[in-house]
Short mmCIF file of C-alpha atoms in Angstrom, two decimals:
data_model
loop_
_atom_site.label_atom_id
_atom_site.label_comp_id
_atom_site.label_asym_id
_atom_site.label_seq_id
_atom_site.Cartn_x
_atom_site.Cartn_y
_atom_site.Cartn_z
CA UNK A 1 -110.54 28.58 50.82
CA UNK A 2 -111.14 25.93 53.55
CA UNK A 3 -111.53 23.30 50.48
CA UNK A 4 -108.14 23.84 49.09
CA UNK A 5 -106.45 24.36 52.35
CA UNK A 6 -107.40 21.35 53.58
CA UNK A 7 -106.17 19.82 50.17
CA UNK A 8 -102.37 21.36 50.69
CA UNK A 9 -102.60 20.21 53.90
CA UNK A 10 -102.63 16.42 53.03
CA UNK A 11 -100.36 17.17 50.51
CA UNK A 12 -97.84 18.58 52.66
CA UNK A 13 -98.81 15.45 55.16
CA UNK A 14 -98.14 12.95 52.19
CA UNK A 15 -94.77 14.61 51.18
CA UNK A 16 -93.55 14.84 54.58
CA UNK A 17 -93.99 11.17 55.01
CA UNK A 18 -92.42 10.60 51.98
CA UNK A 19 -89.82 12.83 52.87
CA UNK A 20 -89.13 11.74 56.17
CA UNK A 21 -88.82 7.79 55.08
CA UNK A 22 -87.26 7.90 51.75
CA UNK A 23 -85.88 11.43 50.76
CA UNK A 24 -84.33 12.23 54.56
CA UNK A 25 -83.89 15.84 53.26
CA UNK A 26 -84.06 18.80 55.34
CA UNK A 27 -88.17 19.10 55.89
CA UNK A 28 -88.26 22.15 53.84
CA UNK A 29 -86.26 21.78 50.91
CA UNK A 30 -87.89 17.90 50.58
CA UNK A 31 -91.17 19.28 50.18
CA UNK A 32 -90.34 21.99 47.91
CA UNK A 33 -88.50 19.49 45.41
CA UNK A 34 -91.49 17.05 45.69
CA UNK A 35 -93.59 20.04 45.05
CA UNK A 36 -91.92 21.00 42.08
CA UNK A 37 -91.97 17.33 40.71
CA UNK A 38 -95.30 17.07 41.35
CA UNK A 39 -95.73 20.30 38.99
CA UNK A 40 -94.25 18.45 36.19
CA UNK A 41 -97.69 15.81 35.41
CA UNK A 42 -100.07 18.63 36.36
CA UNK A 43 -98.54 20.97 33.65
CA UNK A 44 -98.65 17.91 31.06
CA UNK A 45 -102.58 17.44 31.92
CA UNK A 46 -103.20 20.53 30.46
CA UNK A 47 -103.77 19.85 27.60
CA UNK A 48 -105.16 16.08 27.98
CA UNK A 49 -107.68 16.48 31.10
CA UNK A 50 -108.17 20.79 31.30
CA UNK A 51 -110.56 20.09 33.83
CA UNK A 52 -108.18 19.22 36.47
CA UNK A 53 -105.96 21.48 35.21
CA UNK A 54 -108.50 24.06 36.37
CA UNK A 55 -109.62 22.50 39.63
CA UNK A 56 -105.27 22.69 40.22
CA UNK A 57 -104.88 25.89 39.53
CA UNK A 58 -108.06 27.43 41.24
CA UNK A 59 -107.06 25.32 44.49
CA UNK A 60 -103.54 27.59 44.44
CA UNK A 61 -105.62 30.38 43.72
CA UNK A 62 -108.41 30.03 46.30
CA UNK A 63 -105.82 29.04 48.99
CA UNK A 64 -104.34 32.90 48.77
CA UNK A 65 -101.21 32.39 49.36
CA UNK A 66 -100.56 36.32 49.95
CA UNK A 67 -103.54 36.70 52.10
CA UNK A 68 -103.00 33.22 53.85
CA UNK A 69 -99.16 33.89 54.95
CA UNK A 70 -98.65 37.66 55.80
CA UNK A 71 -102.16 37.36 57.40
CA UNK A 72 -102.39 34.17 58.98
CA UNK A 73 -100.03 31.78 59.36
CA UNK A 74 -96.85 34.33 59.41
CA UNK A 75 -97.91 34.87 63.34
CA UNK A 76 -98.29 31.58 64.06
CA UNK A 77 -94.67 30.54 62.81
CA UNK A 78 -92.64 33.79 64.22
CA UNK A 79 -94.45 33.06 67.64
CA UNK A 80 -93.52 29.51 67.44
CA UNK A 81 -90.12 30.14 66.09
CA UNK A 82 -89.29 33.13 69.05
CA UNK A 83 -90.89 30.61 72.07
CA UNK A 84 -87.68 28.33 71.80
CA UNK A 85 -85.19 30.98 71.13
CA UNK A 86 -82.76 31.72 74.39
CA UNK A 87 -83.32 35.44 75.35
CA UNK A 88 -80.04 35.64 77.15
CA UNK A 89 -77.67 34.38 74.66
CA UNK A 90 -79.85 36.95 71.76
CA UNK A 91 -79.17 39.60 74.54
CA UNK A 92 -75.43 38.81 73.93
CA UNK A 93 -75.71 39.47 70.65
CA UNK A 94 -78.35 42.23 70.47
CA UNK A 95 -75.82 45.33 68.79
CA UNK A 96 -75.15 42.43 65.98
CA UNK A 97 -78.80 42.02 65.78
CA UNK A 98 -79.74 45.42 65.64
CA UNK A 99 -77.24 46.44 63.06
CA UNK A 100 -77.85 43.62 60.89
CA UNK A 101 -81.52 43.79 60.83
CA UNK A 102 -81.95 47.74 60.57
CA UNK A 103 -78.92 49.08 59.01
CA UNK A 104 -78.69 45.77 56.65
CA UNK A 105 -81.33 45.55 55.40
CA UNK A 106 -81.67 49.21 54.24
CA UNK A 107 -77.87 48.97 53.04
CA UNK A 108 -79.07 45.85 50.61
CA UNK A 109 -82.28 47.26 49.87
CA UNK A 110 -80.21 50.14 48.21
CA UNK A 111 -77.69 48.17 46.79
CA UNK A 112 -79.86 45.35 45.15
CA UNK A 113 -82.44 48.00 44.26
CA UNK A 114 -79.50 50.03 42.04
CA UNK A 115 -77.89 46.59 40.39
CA UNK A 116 -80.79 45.60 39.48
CA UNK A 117 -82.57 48.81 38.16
CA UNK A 118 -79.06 48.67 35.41
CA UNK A 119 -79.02 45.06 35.29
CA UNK A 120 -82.51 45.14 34.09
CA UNK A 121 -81.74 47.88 31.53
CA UNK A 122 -78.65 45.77 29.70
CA UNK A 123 -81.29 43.21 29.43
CA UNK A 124 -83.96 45.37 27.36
CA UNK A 125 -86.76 44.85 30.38
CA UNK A 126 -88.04 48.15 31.90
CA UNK A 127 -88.19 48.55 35.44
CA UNK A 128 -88.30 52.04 36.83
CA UNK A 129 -86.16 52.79 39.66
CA UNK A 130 -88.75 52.63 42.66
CA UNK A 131 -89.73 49.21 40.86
CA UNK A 132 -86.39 48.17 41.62
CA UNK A 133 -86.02 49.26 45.34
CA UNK A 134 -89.46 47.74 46.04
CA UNK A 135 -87.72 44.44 44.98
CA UNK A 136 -84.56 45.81 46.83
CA UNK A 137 -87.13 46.00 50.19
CA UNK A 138 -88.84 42.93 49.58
CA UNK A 139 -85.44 40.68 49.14
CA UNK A 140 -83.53 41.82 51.11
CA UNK A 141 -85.18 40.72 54.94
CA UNK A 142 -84.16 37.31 55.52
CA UNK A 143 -86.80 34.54 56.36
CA UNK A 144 -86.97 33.66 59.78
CA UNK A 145 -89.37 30.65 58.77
CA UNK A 146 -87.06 29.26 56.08
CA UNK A 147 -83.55 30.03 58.09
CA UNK A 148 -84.94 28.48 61.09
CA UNK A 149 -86.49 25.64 59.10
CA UNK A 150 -82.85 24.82 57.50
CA UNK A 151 -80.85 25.99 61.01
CA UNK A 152 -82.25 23.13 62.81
CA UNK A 153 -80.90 20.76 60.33
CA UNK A 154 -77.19 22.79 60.04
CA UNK A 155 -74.47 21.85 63.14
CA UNK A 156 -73.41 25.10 63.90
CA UNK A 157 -72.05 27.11 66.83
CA UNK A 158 -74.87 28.57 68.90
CA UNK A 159 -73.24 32.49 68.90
CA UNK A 160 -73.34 32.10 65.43
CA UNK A 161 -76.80 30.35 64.93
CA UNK A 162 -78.18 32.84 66.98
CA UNK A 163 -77.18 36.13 65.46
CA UNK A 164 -78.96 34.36 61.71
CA UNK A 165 -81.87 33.57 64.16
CA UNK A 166 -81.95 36.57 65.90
CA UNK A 167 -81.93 38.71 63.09
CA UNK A 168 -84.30 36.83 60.77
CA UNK A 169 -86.51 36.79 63.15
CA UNK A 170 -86.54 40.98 63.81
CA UNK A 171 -85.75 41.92 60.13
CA UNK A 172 -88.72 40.85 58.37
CA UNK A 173 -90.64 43.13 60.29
CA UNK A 174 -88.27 46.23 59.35
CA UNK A 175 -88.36 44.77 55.75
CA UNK A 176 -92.17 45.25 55.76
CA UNK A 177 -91.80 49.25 57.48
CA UNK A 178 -88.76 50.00 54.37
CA UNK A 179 -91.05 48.03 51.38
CA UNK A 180 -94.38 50.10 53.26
CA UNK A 181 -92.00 52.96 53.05
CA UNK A 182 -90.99 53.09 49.34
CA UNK A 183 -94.55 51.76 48.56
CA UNK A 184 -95.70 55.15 50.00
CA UNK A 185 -92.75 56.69 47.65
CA UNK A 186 -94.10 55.36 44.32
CA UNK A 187 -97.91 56.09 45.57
CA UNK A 188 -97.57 59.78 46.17
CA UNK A 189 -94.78 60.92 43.79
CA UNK A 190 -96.16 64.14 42.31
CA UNK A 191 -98.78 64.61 45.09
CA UNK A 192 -96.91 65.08 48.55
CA UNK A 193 -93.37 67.05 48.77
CA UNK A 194 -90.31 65.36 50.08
CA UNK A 195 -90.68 66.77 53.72
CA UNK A 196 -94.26 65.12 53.45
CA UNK A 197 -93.35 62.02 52.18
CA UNK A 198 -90.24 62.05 55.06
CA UNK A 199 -92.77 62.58 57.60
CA UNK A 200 -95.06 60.13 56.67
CA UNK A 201 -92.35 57.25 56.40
CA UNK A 202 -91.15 58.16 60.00
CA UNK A 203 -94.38 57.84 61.21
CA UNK A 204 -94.67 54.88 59.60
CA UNK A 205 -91.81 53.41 61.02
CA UNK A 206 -93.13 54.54 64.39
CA UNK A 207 -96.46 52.95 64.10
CA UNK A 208 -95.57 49.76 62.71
CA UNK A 209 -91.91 48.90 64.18
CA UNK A 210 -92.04 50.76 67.17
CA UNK A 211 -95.62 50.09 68.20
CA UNK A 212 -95.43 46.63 67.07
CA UNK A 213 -92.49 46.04 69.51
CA UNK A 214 -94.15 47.48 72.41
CA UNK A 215 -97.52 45.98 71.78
CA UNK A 216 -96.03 42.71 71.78
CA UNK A 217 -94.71 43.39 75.00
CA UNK A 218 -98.01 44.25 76.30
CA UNK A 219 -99.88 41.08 75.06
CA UNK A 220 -96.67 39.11 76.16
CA UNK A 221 -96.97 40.24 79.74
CA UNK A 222 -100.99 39.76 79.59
CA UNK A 223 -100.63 35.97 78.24
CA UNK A 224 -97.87 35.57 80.55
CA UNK A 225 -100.03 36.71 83.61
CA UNK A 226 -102.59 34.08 82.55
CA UNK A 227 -100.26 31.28 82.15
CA UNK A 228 -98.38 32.03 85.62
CA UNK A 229 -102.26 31.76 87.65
CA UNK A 230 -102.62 28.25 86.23
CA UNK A 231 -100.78 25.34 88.25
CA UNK A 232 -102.75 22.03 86.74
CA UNK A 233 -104.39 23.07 83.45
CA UNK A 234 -101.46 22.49 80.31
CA UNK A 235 -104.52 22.37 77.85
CA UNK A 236 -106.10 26.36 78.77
CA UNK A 237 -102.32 26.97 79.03
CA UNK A 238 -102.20 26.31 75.41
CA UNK A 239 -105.43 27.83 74.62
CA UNK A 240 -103.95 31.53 76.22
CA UNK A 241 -101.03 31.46 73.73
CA UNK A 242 -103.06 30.21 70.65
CA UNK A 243 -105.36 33.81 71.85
CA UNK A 244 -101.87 35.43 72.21
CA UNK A 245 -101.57 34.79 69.00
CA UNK A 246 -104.51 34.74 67.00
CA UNK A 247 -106.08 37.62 68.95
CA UNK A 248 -102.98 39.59 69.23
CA UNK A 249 -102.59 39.78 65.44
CA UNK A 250 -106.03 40.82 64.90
CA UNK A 251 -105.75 43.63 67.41
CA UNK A 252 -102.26 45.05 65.59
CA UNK A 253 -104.17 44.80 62.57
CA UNK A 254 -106.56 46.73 64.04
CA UNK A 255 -104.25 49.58 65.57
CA UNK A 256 -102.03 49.25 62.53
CA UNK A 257 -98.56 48.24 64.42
CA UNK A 258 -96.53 45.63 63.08
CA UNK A 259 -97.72 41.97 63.74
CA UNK A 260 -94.43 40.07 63.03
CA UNK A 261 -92.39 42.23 65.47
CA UNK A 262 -95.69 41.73 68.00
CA UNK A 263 -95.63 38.11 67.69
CA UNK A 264 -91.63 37.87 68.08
CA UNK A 265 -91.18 39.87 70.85
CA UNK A 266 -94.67 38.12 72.60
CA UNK A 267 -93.02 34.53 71.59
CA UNK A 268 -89.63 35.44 73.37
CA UNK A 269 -90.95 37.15 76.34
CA UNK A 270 -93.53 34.08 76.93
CA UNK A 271 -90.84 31.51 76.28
CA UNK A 272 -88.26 32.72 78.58
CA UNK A 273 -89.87 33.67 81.39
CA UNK A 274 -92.24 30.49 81.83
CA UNK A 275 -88.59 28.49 80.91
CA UNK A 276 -90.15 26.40 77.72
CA UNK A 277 -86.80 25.40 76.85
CA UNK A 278 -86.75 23.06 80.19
CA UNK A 279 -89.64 20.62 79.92
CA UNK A 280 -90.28 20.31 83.76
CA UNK A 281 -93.56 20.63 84.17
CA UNK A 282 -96.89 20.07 82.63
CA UNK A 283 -97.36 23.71 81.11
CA UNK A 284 -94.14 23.55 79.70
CA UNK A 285 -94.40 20.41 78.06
CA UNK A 286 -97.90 20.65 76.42
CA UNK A 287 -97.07 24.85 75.15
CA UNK A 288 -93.55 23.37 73.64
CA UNK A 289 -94.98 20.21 72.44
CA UNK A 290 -97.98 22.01 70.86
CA UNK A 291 -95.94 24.73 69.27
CA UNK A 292 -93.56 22.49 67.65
CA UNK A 293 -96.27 20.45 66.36
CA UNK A 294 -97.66 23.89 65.05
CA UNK A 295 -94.48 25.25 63.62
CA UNK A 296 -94.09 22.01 61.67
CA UNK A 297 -97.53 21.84 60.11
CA UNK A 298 -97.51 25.36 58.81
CA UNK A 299 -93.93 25.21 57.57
CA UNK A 300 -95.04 22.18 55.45
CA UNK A 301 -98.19 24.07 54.12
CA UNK A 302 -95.96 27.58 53.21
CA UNK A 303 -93.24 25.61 50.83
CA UNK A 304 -95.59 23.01 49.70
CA UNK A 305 -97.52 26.34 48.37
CA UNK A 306 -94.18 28.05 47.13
CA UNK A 307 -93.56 24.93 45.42
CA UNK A 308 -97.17 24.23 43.82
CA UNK A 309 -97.31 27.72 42.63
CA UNK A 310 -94.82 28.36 40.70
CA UNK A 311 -96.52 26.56 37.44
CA UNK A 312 -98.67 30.09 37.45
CA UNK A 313 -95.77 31.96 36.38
CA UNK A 314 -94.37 31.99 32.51
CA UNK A 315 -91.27 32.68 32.86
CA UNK A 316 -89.14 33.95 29.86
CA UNK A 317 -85.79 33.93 28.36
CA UNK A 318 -85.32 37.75 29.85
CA UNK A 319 -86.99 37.39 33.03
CA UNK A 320 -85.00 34.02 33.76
CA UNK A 321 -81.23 35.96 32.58
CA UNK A 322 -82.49 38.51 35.31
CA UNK A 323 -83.53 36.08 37.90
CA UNK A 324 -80.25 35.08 37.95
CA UNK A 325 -78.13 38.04 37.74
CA UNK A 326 -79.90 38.82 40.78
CA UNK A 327 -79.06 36.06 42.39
CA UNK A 328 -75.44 37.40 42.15
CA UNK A 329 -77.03 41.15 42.95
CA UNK A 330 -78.73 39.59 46.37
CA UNK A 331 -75.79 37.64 47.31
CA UNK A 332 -73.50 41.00 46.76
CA UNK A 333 -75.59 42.77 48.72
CA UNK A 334 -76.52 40.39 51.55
CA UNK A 335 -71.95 40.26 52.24
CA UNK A 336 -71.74 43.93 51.79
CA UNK A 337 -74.96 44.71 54.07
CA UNK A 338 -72.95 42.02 56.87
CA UNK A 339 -69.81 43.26 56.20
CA UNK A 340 -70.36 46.71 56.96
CA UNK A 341 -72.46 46.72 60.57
CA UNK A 342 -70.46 44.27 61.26
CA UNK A 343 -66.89 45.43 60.98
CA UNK A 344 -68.55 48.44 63.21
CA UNK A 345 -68.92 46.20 66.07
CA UNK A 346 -65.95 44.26 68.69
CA UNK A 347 -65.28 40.54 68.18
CA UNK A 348 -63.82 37.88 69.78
CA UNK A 349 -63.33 35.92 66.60
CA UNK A 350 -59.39 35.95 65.27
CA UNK A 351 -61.25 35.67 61.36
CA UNK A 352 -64.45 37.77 61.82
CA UNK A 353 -64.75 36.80 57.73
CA UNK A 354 -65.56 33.83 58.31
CA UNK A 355 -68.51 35.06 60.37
CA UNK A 356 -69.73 37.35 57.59
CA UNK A 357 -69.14 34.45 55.22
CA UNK A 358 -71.27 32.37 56.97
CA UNK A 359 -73.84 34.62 57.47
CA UNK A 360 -74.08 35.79 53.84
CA UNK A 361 -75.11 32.19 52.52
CA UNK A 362 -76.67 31.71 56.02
CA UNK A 363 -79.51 34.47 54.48
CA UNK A 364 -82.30 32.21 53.10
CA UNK A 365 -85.04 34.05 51.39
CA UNK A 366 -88.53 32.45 51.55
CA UNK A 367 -92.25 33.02 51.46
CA UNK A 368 -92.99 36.32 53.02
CA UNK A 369 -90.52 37.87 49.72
CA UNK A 370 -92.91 36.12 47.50
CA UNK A 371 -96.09 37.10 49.51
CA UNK A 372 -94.83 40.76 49.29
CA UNK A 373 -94.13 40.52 45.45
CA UNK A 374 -97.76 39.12 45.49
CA UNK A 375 -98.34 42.49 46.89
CA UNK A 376 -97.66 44.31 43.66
CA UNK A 377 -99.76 45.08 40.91
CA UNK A 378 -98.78 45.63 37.55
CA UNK A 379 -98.71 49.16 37.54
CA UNK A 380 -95.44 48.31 39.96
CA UNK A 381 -93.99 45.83 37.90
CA UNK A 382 -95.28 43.17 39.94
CA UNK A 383 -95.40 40.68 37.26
CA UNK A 384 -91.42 40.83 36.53
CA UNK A 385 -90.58 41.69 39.90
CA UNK A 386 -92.99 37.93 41.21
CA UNK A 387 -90.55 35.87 38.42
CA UNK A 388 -87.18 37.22 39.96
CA UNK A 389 -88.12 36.82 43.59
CA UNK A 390 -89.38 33.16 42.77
CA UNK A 391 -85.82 32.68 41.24
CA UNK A 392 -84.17 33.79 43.85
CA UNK A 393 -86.01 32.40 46.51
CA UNK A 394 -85.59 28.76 44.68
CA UNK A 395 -81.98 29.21 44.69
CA UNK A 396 -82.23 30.10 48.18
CA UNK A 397 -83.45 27.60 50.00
CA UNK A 398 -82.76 24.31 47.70
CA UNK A 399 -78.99 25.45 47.14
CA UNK A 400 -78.13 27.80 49.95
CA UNK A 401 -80.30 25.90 51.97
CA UNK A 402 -78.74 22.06 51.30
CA UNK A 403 -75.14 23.04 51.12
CA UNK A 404 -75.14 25.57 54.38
CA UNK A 405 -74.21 22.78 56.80
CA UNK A 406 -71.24 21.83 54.81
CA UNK A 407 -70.35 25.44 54.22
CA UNK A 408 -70.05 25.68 57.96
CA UNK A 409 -67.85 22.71 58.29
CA UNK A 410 -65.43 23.59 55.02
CA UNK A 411 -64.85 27.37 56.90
CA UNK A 412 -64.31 26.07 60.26
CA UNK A 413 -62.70 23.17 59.69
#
């Protein structure tokens, strides 16, 4: 594992450079293009040097990308991601935030589960109904790393930048608790009755979204305390929110609670109240400085990966029409599942559509959808369900993600 992380690493070093001086692309979207060219000559070796064909593949395959994002570097990025976010102006928008990223997400689940359970039938694949909400669960949560990746490149008003931020950052963590959920569903159908099964999925959702939010709290306050004792010491400043972090996801591993939601609530409570934002002081500068650094190196690694893997997959003429009809399914959803919290809610805004608008092609999907469809075995469809999320997720961030910016500007201008 070390061996081929350490070779994505210098390949996401190499493409950044190259990115950075030639492309000038958003950071994300340049590696995952160069990635995706650089698939192109190791497919053709195939057949003329297998040998490095092999050592390719194995590298994507040792480097676990499942394993490697939802249990590793996942923490790292929400953390880093939820340090720099303003508390007060998310507090301004927190019934937004709520709605989108609890009530959303199950609206799209349903909705993108249902088109595409049909959508897959008119095509001649099968894909049993809990199959399809599984990919409904797993889509629908937008990526915090990708939309904040692609947000810091997009000019757009803070209120609005916020409430994508906000709720990518909280909705991935529901997404897990509603894909856990239906994962339960399609495990214990014929063995546990439906008051059973409704028990077990609200305990669930207890354990993991509730006690991941106030754990989070807990080691937030702890690292916090720490930091807050030190006056002259940036570096063991650093050090306490690298333990935050690292030891604070083992421990919700440990007592089962949700780690994402830990790690965002730790990362804004830590960030606002030692004001990273402001750069005064020592502490300040070396825990921003650090965590940007951070944030950057594992966002290069994740969509280097996304990119590199995709030669794995053989995708077909039916998987392909269905990959994207669900674009159009996900995008459907993703307005309807804004539309609808939102229209319950007050708003300043004279056109509140151009809000939603925004915010539906503002919904990047990313890694964590492709590390759940990893998830899946075959007995789950995992194999058709992997080729449709890597469709969607490609359309995601290279279109959706290049043209958001001047979306913004054509609604608002």
């Amino acid at each position: 594992m070390f061996e081929s992380f350490s070779i994505i690493f210098t390949i996401s070093a190499l493409f950044s450079y190259i990115n950075y001086k030639w492309l000038k692309l958003p950071t994300t979207i340049g590696l995952m293009i160069l990635s995706l060219i650089l698939i192109v000559p190791i497919t053709l070796s195939k057949t003329v040097f297998p040998e490095f064909y092999k050592f390719f593949c194995d590298i994507i395959v040792n480097a676990d990308f499942k394993t490697l994002l939802l249990n590793g570097i996942l923490s790292f990025l929400l953390f880093a991601g939820a340090l720099h976010v303003n508390l007060a102006a998310l507090t301004k928008e927190k019934k937004s935030i709520f709605l989108f990223a609890t009530l959303g997400v199950l609206i799209s689940t349903c909705i993108v589960g249902i088109l595409t359970f049909f959508g897959a039938q008119l095509i001649g694949l099968e894909l049993p109904f809990l199959h399809a909400l599984l990919f409904g669960a797993l889509i629908s949560p937008t990526d915090p790393i990708a939309v904040m990746a692609i947000l810091k490149e997009a000019n757009i008003a803070e209120s609005l930048g916020i409430k994508i931020e906000g709720e990518s950052l909280f909705n991935d963590g529901i997404g897990v608790v509603v894909f856990s959920g239906i994962l339960l569903i399609a495990a214990a159908t014929g063995e546990l009755s439906n008051t059973e099964i409704g028990t077990e999925i609200g305990l669930l959702f207890l354990e993991e979204a509730v006690g991941g939010l106030f754990y989070g709290l807990v080691i937030g306050f702890l690292g916090l305390k720490c930091i807050q004792s030190l006056k002259e010491n940036p570096q063991l400043a650093v050090m306490i929110t690298l333990a935050v972090v690292m030891g604070g996801t083992a421990g919700a591993f440990l007592m089962e609670v949700s780690a994402p939601l830990a790690m965002v609530v730790a990362g804004l409570f830590i960030g606002n109240k030692i004001h990273v934002n402001e750069d005064k002081n020592p502490i300040q500068k070396a825990i921003s400085s650090f965590w940007e650094i951070l944030d950057d190196v594992f966002n290069g690694i994740l969509f280097v990966l996304i990119g590199l893997a995709i030669h794995l997959l053989n995708i077909n003429t039916s998987y392909f029409l269905l990959g994207i009809f669900a674009i159009l399914i996900v995008l459907l959803a993703r307005f309807i599942s804004v539309f609808l919290p939102y229209s319950l809610l007050k708003h300043e805004e004279t056109k509140p559509m151009k809000t939603v608008a925004v915010l539906t092609w503002g919904g990047l999907r990313g890694g964590i959808s492709i590390a759940l469809a990893l998830s899946l075995g075959e007995e789950l469809s995992g194999d058709l369900i992997l080729h449709i999320t890597y469709i969607i997720v490609f359309f995601s961030i290279i279109v959706q993600g290049l043209t958001i910016g001047k979306v913004v500007k054509k609604i608002y201008s």
